[in-house]
Tab-separated table of C-alpha atoms in Angstrom:
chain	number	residue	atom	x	y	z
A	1	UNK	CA	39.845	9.209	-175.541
A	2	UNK	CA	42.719	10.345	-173.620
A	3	UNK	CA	46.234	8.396	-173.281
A	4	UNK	CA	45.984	6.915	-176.872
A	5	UNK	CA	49.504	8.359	-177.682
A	6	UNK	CA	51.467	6.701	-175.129
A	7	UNK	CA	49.751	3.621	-175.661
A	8	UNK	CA	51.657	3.714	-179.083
A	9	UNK	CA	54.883	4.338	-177.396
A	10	UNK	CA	54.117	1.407	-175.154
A	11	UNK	CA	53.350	-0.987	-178.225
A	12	UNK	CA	56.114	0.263	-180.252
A	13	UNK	CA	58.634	-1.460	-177.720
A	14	UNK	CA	56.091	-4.080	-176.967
A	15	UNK	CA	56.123	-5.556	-180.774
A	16	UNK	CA	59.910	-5.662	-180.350
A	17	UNK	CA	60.298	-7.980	-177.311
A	18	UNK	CA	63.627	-9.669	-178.365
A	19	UNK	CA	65.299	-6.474	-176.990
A	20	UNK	CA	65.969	-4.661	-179.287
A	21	UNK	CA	66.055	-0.857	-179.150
A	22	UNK	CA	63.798	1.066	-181.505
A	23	UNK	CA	64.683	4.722	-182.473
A	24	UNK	CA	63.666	6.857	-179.308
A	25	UNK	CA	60.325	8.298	-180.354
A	26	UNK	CA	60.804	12.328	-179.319
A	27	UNK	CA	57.952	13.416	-181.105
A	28	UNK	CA	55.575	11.130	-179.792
A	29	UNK	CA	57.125	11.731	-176.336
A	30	UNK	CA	56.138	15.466	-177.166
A	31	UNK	CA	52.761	14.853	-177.903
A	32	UNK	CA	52.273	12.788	-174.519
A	33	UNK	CA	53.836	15.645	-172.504
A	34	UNK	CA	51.518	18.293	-174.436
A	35	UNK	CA	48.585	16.062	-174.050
A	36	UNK	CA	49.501	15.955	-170.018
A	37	UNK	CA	49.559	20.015	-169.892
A	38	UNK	CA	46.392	20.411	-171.399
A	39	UNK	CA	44.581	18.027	-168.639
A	40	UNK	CA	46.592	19.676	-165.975
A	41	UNK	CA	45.481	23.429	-166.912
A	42	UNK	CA	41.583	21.959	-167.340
A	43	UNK	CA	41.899	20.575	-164.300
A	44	UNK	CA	42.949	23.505	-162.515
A	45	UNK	CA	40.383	26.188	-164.308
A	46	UNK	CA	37.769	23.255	-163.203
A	47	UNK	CA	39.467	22.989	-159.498
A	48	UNK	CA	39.145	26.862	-159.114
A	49	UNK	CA	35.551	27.091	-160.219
A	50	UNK	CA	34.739	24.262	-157.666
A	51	UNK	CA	36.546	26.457	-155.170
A	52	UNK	CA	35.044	29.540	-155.607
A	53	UNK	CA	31.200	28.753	-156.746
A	54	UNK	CA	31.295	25.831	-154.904
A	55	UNK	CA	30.381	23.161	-157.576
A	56	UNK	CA	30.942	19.821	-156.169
A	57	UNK	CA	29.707	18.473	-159.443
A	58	UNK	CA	32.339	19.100	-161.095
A	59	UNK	CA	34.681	16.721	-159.054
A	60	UNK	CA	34.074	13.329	-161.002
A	61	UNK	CA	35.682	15.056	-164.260
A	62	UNK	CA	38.623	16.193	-162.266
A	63	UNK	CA	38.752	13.225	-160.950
A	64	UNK	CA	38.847	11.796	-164.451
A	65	UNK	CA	41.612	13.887	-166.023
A	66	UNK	CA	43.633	13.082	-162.688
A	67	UNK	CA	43.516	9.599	-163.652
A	68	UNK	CA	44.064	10.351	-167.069
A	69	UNK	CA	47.499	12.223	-165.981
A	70	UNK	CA	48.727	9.927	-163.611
A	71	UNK	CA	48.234	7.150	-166.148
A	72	UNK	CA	50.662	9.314	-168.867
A	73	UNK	CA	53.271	9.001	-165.905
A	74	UNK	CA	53.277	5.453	-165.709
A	75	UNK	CA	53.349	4.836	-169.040
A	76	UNK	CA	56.153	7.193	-169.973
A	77	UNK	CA	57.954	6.066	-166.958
A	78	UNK	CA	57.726	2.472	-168.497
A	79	UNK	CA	58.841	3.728	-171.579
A	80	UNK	CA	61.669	5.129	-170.725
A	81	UNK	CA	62.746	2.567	-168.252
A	82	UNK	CA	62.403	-0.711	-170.392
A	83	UNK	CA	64.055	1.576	-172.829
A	84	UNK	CA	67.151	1.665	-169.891
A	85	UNK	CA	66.618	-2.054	-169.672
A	86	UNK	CA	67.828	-2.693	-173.510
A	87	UNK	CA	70.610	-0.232	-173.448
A	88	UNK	CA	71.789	-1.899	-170.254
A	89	UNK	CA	71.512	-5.189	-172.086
A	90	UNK	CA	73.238	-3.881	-175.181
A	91	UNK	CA	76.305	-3.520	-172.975
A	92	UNK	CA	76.574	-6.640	-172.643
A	93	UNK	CA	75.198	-8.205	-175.991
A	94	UNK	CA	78.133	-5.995	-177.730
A	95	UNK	CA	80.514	-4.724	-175.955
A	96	UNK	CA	81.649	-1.235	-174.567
A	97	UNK	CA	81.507	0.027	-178.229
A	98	UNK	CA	77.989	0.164	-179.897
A	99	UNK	CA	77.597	0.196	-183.792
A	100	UNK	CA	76.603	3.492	-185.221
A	101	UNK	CA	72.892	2.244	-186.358
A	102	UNK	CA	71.903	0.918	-182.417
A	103	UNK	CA	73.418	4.377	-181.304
A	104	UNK	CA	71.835	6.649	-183.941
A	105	UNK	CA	68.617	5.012	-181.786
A	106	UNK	CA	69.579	6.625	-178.503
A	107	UNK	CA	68.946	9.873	-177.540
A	108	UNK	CA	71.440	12.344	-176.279
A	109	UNK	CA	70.603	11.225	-172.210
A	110	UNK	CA	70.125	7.894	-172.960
A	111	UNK	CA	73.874	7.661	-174.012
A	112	UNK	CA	75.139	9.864	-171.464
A	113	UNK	CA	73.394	7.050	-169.233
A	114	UNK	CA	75.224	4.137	-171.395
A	115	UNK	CA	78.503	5.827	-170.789
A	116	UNK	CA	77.902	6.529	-167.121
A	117	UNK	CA	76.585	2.559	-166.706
A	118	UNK	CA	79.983	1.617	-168.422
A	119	UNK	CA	82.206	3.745	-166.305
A	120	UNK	CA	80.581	2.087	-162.912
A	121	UNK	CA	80.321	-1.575	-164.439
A	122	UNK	CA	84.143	-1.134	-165.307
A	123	UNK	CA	85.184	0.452	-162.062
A	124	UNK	CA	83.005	-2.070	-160.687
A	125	UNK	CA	85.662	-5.256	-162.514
A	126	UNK	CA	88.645	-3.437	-161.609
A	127	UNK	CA	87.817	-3.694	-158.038
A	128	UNK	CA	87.732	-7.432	-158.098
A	129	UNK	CA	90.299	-10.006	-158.202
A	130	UNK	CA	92.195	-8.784	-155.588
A	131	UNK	CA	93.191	-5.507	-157.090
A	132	UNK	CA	94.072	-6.878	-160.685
A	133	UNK	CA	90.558	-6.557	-162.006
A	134	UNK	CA	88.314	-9.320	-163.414
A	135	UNK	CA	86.494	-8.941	-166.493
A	136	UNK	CA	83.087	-10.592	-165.501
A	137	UNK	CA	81.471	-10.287	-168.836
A	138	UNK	CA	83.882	-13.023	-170.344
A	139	UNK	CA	82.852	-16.912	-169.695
A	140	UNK	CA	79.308	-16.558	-169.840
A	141	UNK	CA	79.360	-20.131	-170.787
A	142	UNK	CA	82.266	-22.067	-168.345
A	143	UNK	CA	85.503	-22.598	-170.618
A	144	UNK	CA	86.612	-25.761	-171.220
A	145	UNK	CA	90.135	-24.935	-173.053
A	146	UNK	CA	91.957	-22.188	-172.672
A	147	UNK	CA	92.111	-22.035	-176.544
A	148	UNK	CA	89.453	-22.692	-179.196
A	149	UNK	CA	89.290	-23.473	-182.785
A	150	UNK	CA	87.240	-20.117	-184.824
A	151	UNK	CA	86.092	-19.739	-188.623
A	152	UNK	CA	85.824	-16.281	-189.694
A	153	UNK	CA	82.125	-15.432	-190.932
A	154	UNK	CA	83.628	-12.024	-192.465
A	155	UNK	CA	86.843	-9.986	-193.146
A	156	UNK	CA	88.103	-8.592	-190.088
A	157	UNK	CA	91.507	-7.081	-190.580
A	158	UNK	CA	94.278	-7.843	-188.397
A	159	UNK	CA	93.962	-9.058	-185.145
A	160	UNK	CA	96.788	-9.060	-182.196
A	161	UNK	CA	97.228	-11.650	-179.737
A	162	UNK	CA	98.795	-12.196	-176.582
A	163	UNK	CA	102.333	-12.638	-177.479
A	164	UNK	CA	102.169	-10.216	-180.288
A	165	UNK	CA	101.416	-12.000	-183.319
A	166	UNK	CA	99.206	-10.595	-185.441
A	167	UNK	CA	96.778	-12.757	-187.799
A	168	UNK	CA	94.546	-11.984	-190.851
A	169	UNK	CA	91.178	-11.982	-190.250
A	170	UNK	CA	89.709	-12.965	-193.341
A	171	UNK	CA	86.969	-14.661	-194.377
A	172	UNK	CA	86.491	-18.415	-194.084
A	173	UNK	CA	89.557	-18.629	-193.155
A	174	UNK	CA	90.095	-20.924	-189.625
A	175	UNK	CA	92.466	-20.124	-186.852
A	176	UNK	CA	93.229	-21.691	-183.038
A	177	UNK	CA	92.934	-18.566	-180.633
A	178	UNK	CA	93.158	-18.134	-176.910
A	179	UNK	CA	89.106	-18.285	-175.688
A	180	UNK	CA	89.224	-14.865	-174.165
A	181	UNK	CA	90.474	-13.062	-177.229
A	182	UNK	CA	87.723	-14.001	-179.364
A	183	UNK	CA	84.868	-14.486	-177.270
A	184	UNK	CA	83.720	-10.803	-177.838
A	185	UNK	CA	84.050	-11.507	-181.796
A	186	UNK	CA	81.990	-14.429	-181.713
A	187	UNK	CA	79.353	-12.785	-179.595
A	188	UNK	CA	79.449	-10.151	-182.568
A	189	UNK	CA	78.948	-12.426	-185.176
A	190	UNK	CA	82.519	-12.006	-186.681
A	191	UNK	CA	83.758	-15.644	-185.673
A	192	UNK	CA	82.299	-18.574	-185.224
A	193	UNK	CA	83.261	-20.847	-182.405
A	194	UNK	CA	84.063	-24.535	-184.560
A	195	UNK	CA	83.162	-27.480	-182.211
A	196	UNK	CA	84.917	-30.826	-183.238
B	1	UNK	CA	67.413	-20.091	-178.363
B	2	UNK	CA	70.488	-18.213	-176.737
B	3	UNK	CA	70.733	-16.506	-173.030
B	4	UNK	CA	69.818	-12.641	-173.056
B	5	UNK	CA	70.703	-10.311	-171.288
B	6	UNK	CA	67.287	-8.225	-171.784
B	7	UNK	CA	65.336	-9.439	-169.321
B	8	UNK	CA	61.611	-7.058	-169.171
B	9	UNK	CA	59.517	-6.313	-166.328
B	10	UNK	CA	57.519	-8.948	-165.151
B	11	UNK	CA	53.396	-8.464	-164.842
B	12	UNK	CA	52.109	-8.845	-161.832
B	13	UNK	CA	50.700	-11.724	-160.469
B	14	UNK	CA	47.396	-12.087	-159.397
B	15	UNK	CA	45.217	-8.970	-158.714
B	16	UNK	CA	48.366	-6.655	-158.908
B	17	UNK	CA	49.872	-5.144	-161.731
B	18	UNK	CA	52.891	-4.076	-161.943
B	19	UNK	CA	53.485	-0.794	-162.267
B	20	UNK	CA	56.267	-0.475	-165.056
B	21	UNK	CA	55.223	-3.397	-166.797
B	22	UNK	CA	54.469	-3.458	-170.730
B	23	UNK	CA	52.196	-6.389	-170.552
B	24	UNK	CA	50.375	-5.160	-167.594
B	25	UNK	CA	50.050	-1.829	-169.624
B	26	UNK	CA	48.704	-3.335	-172.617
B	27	UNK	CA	46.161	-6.040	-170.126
B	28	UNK	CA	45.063	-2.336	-168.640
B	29	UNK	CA	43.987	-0.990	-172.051
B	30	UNK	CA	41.198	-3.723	-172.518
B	31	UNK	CA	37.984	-2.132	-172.883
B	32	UNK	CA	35.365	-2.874	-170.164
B	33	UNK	CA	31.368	-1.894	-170.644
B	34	UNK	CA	30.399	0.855	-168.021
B	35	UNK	CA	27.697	2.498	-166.404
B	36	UNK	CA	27.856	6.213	-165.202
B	37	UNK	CA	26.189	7.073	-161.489
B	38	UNK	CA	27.238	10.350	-161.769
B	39	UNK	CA	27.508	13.055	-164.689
B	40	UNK	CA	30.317	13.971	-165.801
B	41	UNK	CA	30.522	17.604	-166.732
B	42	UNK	CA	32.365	18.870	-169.597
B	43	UNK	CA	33.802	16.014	-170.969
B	44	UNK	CA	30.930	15.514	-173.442
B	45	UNK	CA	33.044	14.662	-176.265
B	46	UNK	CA	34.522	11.728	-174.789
B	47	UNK	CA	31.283	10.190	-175.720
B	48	UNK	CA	30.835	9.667	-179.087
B	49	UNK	CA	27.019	8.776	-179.988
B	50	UNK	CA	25.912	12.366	-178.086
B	51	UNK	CA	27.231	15.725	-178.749
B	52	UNK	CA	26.116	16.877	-175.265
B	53	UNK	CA	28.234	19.201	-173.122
B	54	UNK	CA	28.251	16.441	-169.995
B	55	UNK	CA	28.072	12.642	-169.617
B	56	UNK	CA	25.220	12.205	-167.830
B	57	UNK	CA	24.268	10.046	-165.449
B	58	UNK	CA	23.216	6.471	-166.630
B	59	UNK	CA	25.298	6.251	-169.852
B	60	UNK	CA	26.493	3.011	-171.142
B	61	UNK	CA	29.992	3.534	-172.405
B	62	UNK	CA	33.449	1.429	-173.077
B	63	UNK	CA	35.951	2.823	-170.628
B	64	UNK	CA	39.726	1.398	-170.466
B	65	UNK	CA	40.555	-1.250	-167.572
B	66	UNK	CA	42.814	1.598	-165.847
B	67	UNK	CA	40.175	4.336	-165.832
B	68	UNK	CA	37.537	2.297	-164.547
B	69	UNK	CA	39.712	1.075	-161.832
B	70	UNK	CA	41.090	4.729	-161.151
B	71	UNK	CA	37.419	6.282	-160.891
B	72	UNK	CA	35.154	3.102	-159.161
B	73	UNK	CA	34.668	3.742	-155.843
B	74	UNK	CA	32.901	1.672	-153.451
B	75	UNK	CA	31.692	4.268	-151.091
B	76	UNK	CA	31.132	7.312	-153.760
B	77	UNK	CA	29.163	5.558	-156.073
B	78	UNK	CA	30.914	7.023	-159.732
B	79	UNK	CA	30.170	4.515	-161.861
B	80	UNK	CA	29.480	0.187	-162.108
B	81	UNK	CA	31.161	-1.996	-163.910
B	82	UNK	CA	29.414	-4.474	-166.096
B	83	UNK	CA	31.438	-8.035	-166.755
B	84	UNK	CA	32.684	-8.072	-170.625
B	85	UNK	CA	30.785	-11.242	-171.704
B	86	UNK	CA	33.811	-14.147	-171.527
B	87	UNK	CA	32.994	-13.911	-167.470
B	88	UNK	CA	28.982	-13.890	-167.818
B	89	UNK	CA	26.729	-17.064	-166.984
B	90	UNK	CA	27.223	-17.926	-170.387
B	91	UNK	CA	30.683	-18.046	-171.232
B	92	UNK	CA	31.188	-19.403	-167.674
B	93	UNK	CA	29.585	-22.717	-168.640
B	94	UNK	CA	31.442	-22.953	-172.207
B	95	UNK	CA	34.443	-22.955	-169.870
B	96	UNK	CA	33.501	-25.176	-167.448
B	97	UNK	CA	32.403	-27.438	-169.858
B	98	UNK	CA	35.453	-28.020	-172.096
B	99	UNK	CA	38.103	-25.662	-171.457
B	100	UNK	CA	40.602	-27.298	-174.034
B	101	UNK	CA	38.472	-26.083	-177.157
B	102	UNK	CA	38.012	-22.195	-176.711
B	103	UNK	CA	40.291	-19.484	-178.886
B	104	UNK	CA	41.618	-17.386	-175.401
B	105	UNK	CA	43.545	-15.743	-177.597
B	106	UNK	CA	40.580	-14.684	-179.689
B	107	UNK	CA	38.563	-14.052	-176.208
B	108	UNK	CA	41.445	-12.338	-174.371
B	109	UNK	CA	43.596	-12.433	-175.604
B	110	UNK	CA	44.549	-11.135	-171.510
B	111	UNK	CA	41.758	-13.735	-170.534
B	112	UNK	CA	43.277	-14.735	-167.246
B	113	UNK	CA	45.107	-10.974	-166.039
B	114	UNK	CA	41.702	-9.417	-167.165
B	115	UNK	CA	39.552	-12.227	-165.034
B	116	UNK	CA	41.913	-11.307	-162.145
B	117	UNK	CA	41.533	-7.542	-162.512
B	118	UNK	CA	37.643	-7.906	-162.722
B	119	UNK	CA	37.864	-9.182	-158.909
B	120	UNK	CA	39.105	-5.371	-157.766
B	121	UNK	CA	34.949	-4.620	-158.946
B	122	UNK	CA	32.784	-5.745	-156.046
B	123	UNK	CA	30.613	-7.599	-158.465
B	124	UNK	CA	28.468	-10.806	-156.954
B	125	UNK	CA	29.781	-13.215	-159.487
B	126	UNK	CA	32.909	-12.627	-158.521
B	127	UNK	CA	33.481	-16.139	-156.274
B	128	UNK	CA	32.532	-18.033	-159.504
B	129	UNK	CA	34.312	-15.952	-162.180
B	130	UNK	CA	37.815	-16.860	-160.175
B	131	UNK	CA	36.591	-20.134	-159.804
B	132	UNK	CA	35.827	-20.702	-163.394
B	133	UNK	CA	39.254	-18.736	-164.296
B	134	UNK	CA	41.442	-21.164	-162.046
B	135	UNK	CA	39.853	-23.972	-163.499
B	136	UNK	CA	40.510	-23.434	-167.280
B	137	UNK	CA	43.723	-22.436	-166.419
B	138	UNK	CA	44.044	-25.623	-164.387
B	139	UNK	CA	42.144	-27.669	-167.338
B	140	UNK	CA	44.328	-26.452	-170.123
B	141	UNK	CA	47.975	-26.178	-168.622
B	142	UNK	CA	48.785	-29.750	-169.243
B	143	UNK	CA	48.069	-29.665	-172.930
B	144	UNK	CA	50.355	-26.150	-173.246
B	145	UNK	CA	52.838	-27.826	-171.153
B	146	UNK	CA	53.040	-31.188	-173.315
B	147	UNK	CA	53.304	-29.218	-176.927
B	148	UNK	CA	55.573	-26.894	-175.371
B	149	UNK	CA	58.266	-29.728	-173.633
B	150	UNK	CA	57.514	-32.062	-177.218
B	151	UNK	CA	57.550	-29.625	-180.285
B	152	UNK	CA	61.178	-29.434	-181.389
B	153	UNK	CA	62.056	-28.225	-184.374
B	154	UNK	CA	58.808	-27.913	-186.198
B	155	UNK	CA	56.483	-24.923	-186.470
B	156	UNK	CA	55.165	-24.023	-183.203
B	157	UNK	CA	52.675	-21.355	-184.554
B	158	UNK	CA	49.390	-23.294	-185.078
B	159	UNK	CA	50.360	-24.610	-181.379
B	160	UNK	CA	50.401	-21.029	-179.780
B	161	UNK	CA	47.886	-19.336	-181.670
B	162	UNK	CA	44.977	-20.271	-179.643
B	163	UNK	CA	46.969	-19.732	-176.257
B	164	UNK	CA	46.146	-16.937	-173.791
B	165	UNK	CA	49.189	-14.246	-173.459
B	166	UNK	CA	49.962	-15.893	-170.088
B	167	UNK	CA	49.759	-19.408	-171.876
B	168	UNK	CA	52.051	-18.332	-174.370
B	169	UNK	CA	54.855	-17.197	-171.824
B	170	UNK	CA	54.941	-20.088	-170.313
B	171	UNK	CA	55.219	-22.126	-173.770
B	172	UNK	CA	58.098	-19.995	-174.294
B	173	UNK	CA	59.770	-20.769	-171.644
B	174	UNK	CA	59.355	-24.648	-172.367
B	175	UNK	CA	60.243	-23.793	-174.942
B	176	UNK	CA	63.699	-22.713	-174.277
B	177	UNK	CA	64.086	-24.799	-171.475
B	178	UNK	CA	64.089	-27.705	-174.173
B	179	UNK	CA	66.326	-26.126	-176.424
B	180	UNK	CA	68.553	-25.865	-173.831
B	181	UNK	CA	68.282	-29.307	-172.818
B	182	UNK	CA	68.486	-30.558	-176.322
B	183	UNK	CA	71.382	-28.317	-177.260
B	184	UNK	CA	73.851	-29.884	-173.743
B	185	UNK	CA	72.524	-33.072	-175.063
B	186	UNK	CA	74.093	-33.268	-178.439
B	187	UNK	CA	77.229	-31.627	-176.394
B	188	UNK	CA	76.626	-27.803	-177.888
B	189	UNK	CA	76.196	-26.169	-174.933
B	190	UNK	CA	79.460	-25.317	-174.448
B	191	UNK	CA	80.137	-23.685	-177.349
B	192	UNK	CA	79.936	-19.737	-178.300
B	193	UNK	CA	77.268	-18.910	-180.472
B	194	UNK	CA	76.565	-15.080	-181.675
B	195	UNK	CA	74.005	-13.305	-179.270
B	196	UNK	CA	70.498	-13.739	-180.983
B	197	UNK	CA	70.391	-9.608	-180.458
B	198	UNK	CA	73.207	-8.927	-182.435
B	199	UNK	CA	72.027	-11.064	-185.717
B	200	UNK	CA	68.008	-9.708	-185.319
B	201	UNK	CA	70.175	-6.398	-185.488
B	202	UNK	CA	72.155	-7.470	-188.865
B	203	UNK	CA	68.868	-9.194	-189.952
B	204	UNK	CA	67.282	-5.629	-189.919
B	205	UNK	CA	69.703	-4.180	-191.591
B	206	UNK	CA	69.740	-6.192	-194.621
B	207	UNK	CA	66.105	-5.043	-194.986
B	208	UNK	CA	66.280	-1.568	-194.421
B	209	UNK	CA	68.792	-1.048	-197.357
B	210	UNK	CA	66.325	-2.826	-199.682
B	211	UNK	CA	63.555	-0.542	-200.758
């Protein structure tokens, strides 16, 4: 039967619906595309003939393969655009910089796309607040204290704050840090946010 | 539980789909029994019991939910679709009966998206096949609604298993809308936990470096 290969793409996302981003599937992609040719050029040998001999019979099977084709092109439209969904959420799940393994799933538009979304979303902040810029990815959850008590989950290396200190990440170890600082880390795993 | 920021396209509700949906492209790969009116020339081989050139007219065959919806036709007569046998007579009356003790996800497990989509094939039945579709929904929403608002912390799978895809979404999100609860309850909702997305990711990690 026809459109069995993007059905796979479709499932491979599917099985993954906590949002994460599975290794863009090129050859697959491929196959879909070369699978999509094929019913175009029958259909137009078939079209032709039922021009020029004038065999309306042969209608329902064009018919067919149109379906066929148009249904490709929803499903690879799908694909790619949930596929946009994750990498937008990513964004904000991690930050402006991605880890090597989540970006070693992209392909090479996908990440001009990522970089593109992260250039409007930041030119986007810095035209709020009145000209100073507003970082609306902080406070997800409203702050109650302007600093908060973190354990570190894993060694770091040095971190700067504010006023210019500078403190050793390390593991276990527990530090009192201003909220906005280490809000990022804790999304990340790095800290963990200790609630007395 | 934890807010995302991956939110999916929604299926459609009712009779529509929704075009860039992944459930509603996965409800539109369920096989439906068909009948050709017409042959179909040259594409022989998509049938697999003959090795004719053609379908011919007349031949019973299992065509996807989006095919049969892209060639039917009520005017040009290209082929009729036959109900898959959860919406026959029979079925009909297990559901009417006692909706509470059938497997939908054995059934469907799209039991309610495919019951809607059958309504787009002018089919007699089809008053009483929404009927009988509203009503099991109706008849079993309060039990997925009571485990889904009451089960905390304990294994939720033997709970779900027998739910319809639809069923299960909306256990979910009871599901999370009592975590949520529970969590500003014992005071933790204001505090900054890692995003679920980012440990699934370390999670995976861990196991790909194991052989």
């Amino acid at each position: 039967m026809f459109c069995e290969k993007v059905i796979e793409l479709i499932r491979e996302l599917h099985r993954m619906s906590d949002g994460q981003l599975p290794a863009f599937n090129e050859d697959g992609l491929r196959q879909v595309l070369q699978e999509m040719e094929a019913l175009y050029e029958q259909n137009q040998t078939d079209v032709n003939e039922a021009k020029s001999e004038g065999r309306a019979d042969l209608i329902p099977s064009i018919k067919l393969r149109h379906c066929c084709l148009l249904r490709n092109q929803r499903c690879v439209t799908a694909y790619l655009y949930d596929r946009l969904l994750r990498i937008r959420a990513l964004r904000w799940e991690y930050g402006s910089v991605l880890p090597a393994n989540v970006r070693f799933h992209m392909c090479a538009e996908e990440l001009q796309w990522f970089n593109q979304y992260k250039k409007s979303l930041a030119s986007f902040m810095r035209s709020l607040g009145g000209g100073e810029g507003l970082d609306i990815t902080q406070d997800m959850k409203p702050p109650k204290s302007l600093y908060i008590e973190v354990r570190c989950l894993k060694d770091h290396g040095e971190f700067e704050i504010d006023d210019g200190t500078v403190i050793l990440l390390k593991k276990n170890s527990q530090h009192f840090l201003p909220r906005w600082k280490c809000e990022q880390l804790i999304r990340q795993g790095v800290l963990e946010h200790v609630v007395s | 539980m934890d807010t995302q920021s991956y939110y999916p396209v929604q299926p459609g509700v009712g009779m529509e789909e929704n075009f860039l949906s992944l459930d509603d492209i996965l409800l539109s790969y369920e096989r439906l029994p068909v009948r050709t009116e017409c042959a179909f020339p040259r594409l022989g081989f998509l049938e697999k019991s003959s090795d004719t050139q053609d379908i011919p007219e007349g031949t019973k065959m299992e065509l996807p939910l989006w095919l049969s919806k892209g060639l039917y036709d009520r005017k040009r007569r290209v082929l009729s679709v036959e109900l898959p046998k959860m919406y026959r007579e029979g079925w009909r009356t297990v559901f009417n009966a006692d909706p509470k003790v059938v497997d939908l996800h054995k059934m469907g497990p799209y039991y309610y998206g495919l019951g809607s989509q059958m309504l787009h094939f002018d089919s007699p039945e089809n008053p009483e096949i929404a009927q009988t579709v509203l009503q099991t929904f109706i008849g079993r929403f309060r039990r997925t609604m009571d485990s889904s608002q009451n089960a905390y912390n304990e294994d939720t799978s033997a709970l779900v298993e027998r739910l319809d895809c639809l069923e299960k979404a909306l256990f979910r999100s009871g599901q999370i809308g009592l975590h949520g609860f529970q969590s500003w309850e014992k005071g933790q909702a204001s505090q900054l936990t890692a995003s679920t997305l980012v440990l699934n990711y370390r999670k995976r990690k861990i196991t790909d470096v194991q052989p």
